[in-house]
PDB file of C-alpha atoms in Angstrom:
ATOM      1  CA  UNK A  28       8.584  48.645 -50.432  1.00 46.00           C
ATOM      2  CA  UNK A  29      12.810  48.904 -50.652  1.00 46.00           C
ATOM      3  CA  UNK A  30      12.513  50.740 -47.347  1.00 45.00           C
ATOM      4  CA  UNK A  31      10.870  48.068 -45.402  1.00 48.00           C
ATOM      5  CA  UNK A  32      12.971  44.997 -47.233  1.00 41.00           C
ATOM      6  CA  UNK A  33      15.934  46.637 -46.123  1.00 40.00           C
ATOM      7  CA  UNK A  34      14.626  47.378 -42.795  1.00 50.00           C
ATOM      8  CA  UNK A  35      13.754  43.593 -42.497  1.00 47.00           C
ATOM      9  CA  UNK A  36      17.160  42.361 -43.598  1.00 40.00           C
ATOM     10  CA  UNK A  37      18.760  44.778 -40.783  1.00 45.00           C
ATOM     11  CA  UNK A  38      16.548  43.185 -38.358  1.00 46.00           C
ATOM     12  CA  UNK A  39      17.717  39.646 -39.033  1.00 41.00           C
ATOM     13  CA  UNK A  40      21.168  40.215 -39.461  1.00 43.00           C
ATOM     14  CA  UNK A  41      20.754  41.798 -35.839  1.00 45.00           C
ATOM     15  CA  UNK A  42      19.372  38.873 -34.907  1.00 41.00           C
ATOM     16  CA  UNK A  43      21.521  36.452 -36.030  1.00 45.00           C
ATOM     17  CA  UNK A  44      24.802  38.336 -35.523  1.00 49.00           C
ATOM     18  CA  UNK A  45      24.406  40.048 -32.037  1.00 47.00           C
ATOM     19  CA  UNK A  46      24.826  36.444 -29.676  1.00 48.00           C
ATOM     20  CA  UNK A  47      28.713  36.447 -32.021  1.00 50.00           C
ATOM     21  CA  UNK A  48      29.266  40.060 -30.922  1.00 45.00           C
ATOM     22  CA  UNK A  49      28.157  39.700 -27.576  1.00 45.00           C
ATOM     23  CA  UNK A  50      30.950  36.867 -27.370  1.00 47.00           C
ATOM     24  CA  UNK A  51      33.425  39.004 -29.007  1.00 55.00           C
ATOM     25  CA  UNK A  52      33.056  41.590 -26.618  1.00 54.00           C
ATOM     26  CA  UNK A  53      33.265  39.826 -23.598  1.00 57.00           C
ATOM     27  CA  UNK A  54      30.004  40.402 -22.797  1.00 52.00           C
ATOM     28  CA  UNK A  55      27.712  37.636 -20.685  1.00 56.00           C
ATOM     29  CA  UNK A  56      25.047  35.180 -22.853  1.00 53.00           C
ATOM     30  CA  UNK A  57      21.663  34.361 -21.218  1.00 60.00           C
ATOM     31  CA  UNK A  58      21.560  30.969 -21.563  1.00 56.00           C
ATOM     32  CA  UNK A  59      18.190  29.166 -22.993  1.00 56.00           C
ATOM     33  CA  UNK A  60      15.875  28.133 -20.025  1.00 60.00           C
ATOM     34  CA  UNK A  61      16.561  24.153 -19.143  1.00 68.00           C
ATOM     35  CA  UNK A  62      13.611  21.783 -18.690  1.00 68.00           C
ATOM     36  CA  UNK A  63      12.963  20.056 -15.391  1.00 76.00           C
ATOM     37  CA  UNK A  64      14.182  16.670 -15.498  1.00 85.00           C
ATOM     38  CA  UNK A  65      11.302  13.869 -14.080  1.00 90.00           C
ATOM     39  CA  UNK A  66      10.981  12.668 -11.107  1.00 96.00           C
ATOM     40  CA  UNK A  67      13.338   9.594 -10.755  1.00 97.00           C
ATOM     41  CA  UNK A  68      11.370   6.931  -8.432  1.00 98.00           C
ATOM     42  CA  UNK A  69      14.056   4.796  -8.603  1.00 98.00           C
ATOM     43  CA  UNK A  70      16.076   3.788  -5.214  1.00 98.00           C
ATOM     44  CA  UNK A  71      15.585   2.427  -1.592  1.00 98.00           C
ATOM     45  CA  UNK A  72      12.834   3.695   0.684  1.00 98.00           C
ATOM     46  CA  UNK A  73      10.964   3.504   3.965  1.00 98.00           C
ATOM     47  CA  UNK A  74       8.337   4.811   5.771  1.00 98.00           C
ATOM     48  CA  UNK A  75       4.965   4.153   8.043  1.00 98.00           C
ATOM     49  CA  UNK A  76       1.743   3.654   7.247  1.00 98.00           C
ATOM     50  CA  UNK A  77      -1.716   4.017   9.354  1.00 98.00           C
ATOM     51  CA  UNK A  78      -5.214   3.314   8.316  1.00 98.00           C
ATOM     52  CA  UNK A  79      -8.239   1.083   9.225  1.00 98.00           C
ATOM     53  CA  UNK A  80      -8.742  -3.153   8.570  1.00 98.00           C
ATOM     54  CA  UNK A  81     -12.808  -4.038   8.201  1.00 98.00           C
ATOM     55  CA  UNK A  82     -11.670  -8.214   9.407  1.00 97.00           C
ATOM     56  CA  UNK A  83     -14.552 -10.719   8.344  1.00 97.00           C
ATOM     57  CA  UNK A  84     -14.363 -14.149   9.849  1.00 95.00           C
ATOM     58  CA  UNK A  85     -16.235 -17.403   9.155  1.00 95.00           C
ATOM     59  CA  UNK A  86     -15.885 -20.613  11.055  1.00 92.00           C
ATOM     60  CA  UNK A  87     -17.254 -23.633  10.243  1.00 91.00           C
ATOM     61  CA  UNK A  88     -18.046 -25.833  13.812  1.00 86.00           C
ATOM     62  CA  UNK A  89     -18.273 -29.879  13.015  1.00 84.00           C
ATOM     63  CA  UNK A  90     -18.893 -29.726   9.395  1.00 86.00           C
ATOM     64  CA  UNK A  91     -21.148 -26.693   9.854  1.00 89.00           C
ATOM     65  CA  UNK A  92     -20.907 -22.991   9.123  1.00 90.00           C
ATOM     66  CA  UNK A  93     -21.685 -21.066  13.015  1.00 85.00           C
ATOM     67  CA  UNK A  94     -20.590 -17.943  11.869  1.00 89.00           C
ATOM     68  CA  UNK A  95     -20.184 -15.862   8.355  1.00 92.00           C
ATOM     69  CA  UNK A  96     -18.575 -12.890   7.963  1.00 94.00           C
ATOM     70  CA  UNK A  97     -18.502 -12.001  11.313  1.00 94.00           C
ATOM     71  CA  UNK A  98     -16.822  -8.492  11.638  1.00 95.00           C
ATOM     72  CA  UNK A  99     -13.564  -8.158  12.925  1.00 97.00           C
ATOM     73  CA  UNK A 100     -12.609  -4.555  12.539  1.00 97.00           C
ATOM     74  CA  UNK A 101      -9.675  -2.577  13.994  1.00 98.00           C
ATOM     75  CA  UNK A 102      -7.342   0.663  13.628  1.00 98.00           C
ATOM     76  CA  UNK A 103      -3.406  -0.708  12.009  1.00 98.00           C
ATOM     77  CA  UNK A 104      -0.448   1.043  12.012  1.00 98.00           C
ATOM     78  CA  UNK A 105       3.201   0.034  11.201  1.00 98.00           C
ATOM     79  CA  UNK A 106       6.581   0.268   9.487  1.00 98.00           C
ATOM     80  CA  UNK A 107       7.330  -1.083   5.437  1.00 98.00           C
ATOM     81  CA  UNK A 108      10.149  -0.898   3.286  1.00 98.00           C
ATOM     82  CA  UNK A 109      10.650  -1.041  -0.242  1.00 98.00           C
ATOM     83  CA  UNK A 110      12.697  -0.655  -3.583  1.00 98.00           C
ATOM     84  CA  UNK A 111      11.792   0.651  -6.714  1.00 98.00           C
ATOM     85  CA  UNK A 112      13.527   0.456 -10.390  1.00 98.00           C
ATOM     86  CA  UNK A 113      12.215   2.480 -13.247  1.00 98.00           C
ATOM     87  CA  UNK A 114      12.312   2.295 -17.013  1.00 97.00           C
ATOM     88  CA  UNK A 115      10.881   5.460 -18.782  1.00 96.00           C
ATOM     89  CA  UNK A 116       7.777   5.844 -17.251  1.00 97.00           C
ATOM     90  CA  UNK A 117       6.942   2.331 -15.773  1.00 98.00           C
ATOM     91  CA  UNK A 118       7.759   1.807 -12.534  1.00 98.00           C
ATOM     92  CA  UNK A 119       8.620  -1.949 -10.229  1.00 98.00           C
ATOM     93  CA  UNK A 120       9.022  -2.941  -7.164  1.00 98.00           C
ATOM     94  CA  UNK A 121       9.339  -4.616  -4.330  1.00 98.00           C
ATOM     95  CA  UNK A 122       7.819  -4.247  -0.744  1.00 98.00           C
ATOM     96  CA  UNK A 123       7.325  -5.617   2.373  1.00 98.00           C
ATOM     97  CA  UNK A 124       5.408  -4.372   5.293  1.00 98.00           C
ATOM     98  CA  UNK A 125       4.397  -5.624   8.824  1.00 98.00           C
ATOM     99  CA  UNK A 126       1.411  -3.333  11.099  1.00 98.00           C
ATOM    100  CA  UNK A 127       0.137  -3.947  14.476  1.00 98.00           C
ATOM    101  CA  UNK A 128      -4.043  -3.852  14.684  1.00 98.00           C
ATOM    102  CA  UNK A 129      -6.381  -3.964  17.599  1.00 97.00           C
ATOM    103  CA  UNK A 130      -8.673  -5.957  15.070  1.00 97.00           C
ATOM    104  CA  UNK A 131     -11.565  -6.967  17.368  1.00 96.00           C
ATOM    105  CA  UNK A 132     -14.818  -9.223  16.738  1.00 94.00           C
ATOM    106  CA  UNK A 133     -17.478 -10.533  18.359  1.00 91.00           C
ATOM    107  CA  UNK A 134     -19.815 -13.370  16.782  1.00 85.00           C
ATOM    108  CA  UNK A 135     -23.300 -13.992  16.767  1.00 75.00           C
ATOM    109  CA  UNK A 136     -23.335 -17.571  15.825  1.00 57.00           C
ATOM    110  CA  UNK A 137     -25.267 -20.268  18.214  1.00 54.00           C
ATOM    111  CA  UNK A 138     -24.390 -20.609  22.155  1.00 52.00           C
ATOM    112  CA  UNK A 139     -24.009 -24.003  23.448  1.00 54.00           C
ATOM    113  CA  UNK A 140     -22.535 -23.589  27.203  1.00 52.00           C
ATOM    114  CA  UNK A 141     -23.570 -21.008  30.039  1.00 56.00           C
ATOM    115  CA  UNK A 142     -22.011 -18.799  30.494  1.00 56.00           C
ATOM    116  CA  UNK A 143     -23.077 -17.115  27.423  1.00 58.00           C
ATOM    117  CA  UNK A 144     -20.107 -16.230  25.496  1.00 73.00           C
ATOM    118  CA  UNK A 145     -19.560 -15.789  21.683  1.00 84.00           C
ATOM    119  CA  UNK A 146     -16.758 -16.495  19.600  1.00 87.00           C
ATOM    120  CA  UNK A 147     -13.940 -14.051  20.323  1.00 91.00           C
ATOM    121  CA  UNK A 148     -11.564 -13.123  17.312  1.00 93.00           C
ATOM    122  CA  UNK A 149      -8.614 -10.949  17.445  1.00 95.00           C
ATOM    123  CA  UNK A 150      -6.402  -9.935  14.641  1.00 97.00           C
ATOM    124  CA  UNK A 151      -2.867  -9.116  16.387  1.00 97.00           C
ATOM    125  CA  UNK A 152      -0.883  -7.839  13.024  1.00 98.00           C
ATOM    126  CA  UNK A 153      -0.526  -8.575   9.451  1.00 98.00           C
ATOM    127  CA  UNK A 154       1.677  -8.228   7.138  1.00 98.00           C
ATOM    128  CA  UNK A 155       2.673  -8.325   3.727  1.00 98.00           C
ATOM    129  CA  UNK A 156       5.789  -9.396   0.950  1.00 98.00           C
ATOM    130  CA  UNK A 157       5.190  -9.188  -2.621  1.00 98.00           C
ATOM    131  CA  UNK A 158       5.207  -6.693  -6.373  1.00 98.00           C
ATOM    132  CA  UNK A 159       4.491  -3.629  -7.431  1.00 98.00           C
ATOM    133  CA  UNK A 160       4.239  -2.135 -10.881  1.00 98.00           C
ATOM    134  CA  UNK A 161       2.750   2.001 -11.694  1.00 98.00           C
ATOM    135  CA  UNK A 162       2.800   4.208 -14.032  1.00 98.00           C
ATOM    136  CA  UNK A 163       4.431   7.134 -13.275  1.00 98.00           C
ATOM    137  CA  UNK A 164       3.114  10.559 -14.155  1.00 97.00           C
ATOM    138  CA  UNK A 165       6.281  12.818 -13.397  1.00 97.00           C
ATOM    139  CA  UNK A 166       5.687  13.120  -9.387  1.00 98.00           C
ATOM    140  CA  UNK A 167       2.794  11.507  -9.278  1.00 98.00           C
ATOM    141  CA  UNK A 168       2.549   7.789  -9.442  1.00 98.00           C
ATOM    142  CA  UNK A 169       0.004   5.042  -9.590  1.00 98.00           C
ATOM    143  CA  UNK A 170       0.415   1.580  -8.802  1.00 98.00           C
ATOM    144  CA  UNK A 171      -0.985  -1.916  -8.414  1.00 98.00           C
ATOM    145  CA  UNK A 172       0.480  -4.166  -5.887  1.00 98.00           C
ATOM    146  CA  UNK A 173       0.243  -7.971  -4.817  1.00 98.00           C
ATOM    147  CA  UNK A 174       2.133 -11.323  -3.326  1.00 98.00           C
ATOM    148  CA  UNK A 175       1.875 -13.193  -0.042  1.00 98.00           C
ATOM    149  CA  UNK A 176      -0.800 -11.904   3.241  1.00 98.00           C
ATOM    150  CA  UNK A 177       0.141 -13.174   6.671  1.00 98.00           C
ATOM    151  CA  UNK A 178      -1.869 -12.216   9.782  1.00 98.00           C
ATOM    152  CA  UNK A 179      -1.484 -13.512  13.573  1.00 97.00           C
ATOM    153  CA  UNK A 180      -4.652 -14.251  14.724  1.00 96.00           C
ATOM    154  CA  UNK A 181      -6.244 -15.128  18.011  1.00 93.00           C
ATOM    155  CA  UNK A 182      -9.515 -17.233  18.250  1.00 90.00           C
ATOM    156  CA  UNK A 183     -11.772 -17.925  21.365  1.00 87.00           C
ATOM    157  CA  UNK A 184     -14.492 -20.199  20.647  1.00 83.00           C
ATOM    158  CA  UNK A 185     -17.466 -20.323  22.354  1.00 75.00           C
ATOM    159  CA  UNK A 186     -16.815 -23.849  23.848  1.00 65.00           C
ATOM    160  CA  UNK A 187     -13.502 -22.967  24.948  1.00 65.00           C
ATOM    161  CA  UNK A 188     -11.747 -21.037  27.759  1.00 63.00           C
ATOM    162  CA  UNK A 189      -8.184 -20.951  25.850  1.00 64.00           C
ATOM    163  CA  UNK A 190      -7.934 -18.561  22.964  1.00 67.00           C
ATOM    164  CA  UNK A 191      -6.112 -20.576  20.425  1.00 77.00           C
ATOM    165  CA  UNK A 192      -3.679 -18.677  18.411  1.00 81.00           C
ATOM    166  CA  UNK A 193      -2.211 -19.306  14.892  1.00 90.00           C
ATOM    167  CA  UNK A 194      -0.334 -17.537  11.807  1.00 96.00           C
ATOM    168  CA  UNK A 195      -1.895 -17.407   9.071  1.00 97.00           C
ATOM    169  CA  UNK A 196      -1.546 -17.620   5.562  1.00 97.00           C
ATOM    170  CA  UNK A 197      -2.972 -16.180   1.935  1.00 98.00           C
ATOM    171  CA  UNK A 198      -3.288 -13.283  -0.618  1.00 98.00           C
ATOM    172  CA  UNK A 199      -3.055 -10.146  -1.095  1.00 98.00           C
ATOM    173  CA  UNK A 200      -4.163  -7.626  -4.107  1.00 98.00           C
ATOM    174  CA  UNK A 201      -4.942  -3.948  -4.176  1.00 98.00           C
ATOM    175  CA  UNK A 202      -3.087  -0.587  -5.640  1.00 98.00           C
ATOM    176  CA  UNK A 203      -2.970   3.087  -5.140  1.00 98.00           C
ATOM    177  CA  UNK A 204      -1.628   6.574  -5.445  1.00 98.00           C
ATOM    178  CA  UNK A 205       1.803   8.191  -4.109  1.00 98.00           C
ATOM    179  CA  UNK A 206       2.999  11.971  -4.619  1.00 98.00           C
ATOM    180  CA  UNK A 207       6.679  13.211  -3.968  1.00 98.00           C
ATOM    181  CA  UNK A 208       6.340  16.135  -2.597  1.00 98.00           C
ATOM    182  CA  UNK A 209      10.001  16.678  -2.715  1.00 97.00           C
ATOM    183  CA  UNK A 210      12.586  14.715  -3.956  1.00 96.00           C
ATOM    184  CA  UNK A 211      12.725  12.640  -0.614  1.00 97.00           C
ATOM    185  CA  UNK A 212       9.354  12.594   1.165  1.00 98.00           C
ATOM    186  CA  UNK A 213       6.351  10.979  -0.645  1.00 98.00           C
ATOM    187  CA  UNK A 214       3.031  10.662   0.323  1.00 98.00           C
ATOM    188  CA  UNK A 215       0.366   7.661  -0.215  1.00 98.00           C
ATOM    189  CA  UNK A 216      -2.794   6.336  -0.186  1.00 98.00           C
ATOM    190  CA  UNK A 217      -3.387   2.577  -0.783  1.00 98.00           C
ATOM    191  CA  UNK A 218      -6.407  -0.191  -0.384  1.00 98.00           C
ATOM    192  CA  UNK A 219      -5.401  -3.614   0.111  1.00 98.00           C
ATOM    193  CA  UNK A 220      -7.980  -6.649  -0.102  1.00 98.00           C
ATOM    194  CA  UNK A 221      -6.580  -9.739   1.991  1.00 98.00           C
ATOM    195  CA  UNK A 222      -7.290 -13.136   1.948  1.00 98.00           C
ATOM    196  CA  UNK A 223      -5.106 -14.453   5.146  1.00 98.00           C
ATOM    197  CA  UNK A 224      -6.386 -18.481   4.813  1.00 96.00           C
ATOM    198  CA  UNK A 225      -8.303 -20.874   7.098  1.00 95.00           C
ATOM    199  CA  UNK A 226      -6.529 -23.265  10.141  1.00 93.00           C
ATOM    200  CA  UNK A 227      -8.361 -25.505  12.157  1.00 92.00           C
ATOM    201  CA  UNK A 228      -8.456 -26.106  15.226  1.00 88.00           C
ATOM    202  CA  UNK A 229      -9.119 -29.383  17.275  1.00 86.00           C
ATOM    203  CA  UNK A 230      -9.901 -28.300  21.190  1.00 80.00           C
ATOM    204  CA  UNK A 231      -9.688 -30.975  23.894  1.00 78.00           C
ATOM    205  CA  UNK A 232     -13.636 -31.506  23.619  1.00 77.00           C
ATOM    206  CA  UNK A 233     -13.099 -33.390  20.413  1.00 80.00           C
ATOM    207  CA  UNK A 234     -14.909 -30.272  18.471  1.00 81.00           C
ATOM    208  CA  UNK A 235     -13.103 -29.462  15.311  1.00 88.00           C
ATOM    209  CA  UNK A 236     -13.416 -25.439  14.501  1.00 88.00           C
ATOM    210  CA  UNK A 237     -12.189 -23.948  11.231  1.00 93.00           C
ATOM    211  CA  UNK A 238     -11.932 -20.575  10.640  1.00 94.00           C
ATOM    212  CA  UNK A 239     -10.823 -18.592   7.625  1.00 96.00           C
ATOM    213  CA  UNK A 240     -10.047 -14.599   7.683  1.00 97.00           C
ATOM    214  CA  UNK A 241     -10.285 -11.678   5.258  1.00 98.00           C
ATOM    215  CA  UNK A 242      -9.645  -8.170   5.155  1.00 98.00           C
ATOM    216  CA  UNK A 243      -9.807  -4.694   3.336  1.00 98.00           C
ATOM    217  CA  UNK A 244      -7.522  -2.126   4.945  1.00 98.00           C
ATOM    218  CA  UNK A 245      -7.386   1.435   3.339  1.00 98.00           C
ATOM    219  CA  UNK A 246      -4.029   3.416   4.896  1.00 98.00           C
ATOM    220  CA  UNK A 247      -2.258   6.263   4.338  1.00 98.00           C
ATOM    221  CA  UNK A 248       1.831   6.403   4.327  1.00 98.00           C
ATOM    222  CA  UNK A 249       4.540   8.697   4.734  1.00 98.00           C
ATOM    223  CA  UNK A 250       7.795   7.787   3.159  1.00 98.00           C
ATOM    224  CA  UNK A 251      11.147   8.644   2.490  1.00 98.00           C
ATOM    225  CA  UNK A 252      13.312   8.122  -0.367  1.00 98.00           C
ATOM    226  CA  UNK A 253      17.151   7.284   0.056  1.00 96.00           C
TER     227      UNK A 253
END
């Protein structure tokens, strides 16, 4: 029982006295292994983005819905840029974005003059300007995002040779996922529902058209960090 006492108070005096006698010697001390720090999404960044917008259109002709929903549908690609600031693990922002689209629909409503044509609508681009906020899981972060929807849209009634064009105006809400794959480049996925407004229209026939927009646009981006 003495024997292994003894041997046990050897052991910790070893212990406890050998990092002091390393020093004393000269000799080099392994240092304790340092944590990772998290990933800071803090700072400027840019980057372009690429996905698909399903469009739906609805006009109302005179008083009277002609067309609901009508699909307007279209690749969009494009440029954004954004800041973030971060506070422990909450992350906001700001963002804005603009992406071109070959957004195309055709209606099905009523035709009233030969030749038979349908309404023609064309989304040109859209873009957005407005909040984010996410919760940051070390390099992984997830996000919800929303503020102001504009789109440029182009609109070719039946009853009209002219395409009359028009910016519009609305909404926008949606949220999504980004991963920094290394301290500069980050990856994302992100939906976006859109509610771009209604105009109206008055063509020289004396019919009154007005037609409101909507979209949901699912893109991927690449980004870097400054």
């Amino acid at each position: 029982m003495h024997a292994r006492i003894l041997s046990g108070v050897a052991a910790l005096i070893a212990v406890t006295t050998a990092p002091a006698l390393a020093a004393d010697m000269g000799l080099p001390l392994k240092a304790p292994p340092m944590a990772a720090a998290p990933y800071n999404w803090a700072g400027i960044y840019a980057g372009g983005h690429f996905g698909y917008l399903w469009g739906r259109t609805t006009v109302i002709d005179d008083g009277v819905v002609t067309e609901r929903d009508a699909a307007t549908d279209g690749a969009i690609g494009g440029v954004l840029l954004g800041v973030n600031w971060q506070n422990g693990r909450v992350v906001f922002g700001l963002e804005g974005d603009i992406g071109w689209t070959n957004a195309h629909g055709v209606g099905n409503g009523p035709i009233v003059l030969p030749p038979p044509t349908p309404n023609l609508y064309d989304i040109n681009w859209t873009s957005h300007l407005g909040g984010r906020i996410g919760y940051a899981f070390d390099r992984l972060l997830v996000f919800g995002a929303g503020g102001l929807a504009i789109a440029d849209i182009n609109f070719t009634p039946e009853s009209a040779p002219v395409a009359p064009g028009g910016t519009y105006y609305g909404w926008s809400i949606g949220g999504g996922a980004e991963y920094a794959f290394t301290q500069n480049f980050i990856g994302r996925i992100e939906y976006r529902y859109d509610d771009f407004g209604d105009k109206t229209y008055v063509l020289p026939s004396g019919s009154i058209y007005n037609l409101a927009v909507t979209g949901q646009t699912l893109r991927g981006a690449a980004i870097w960090k400054f």
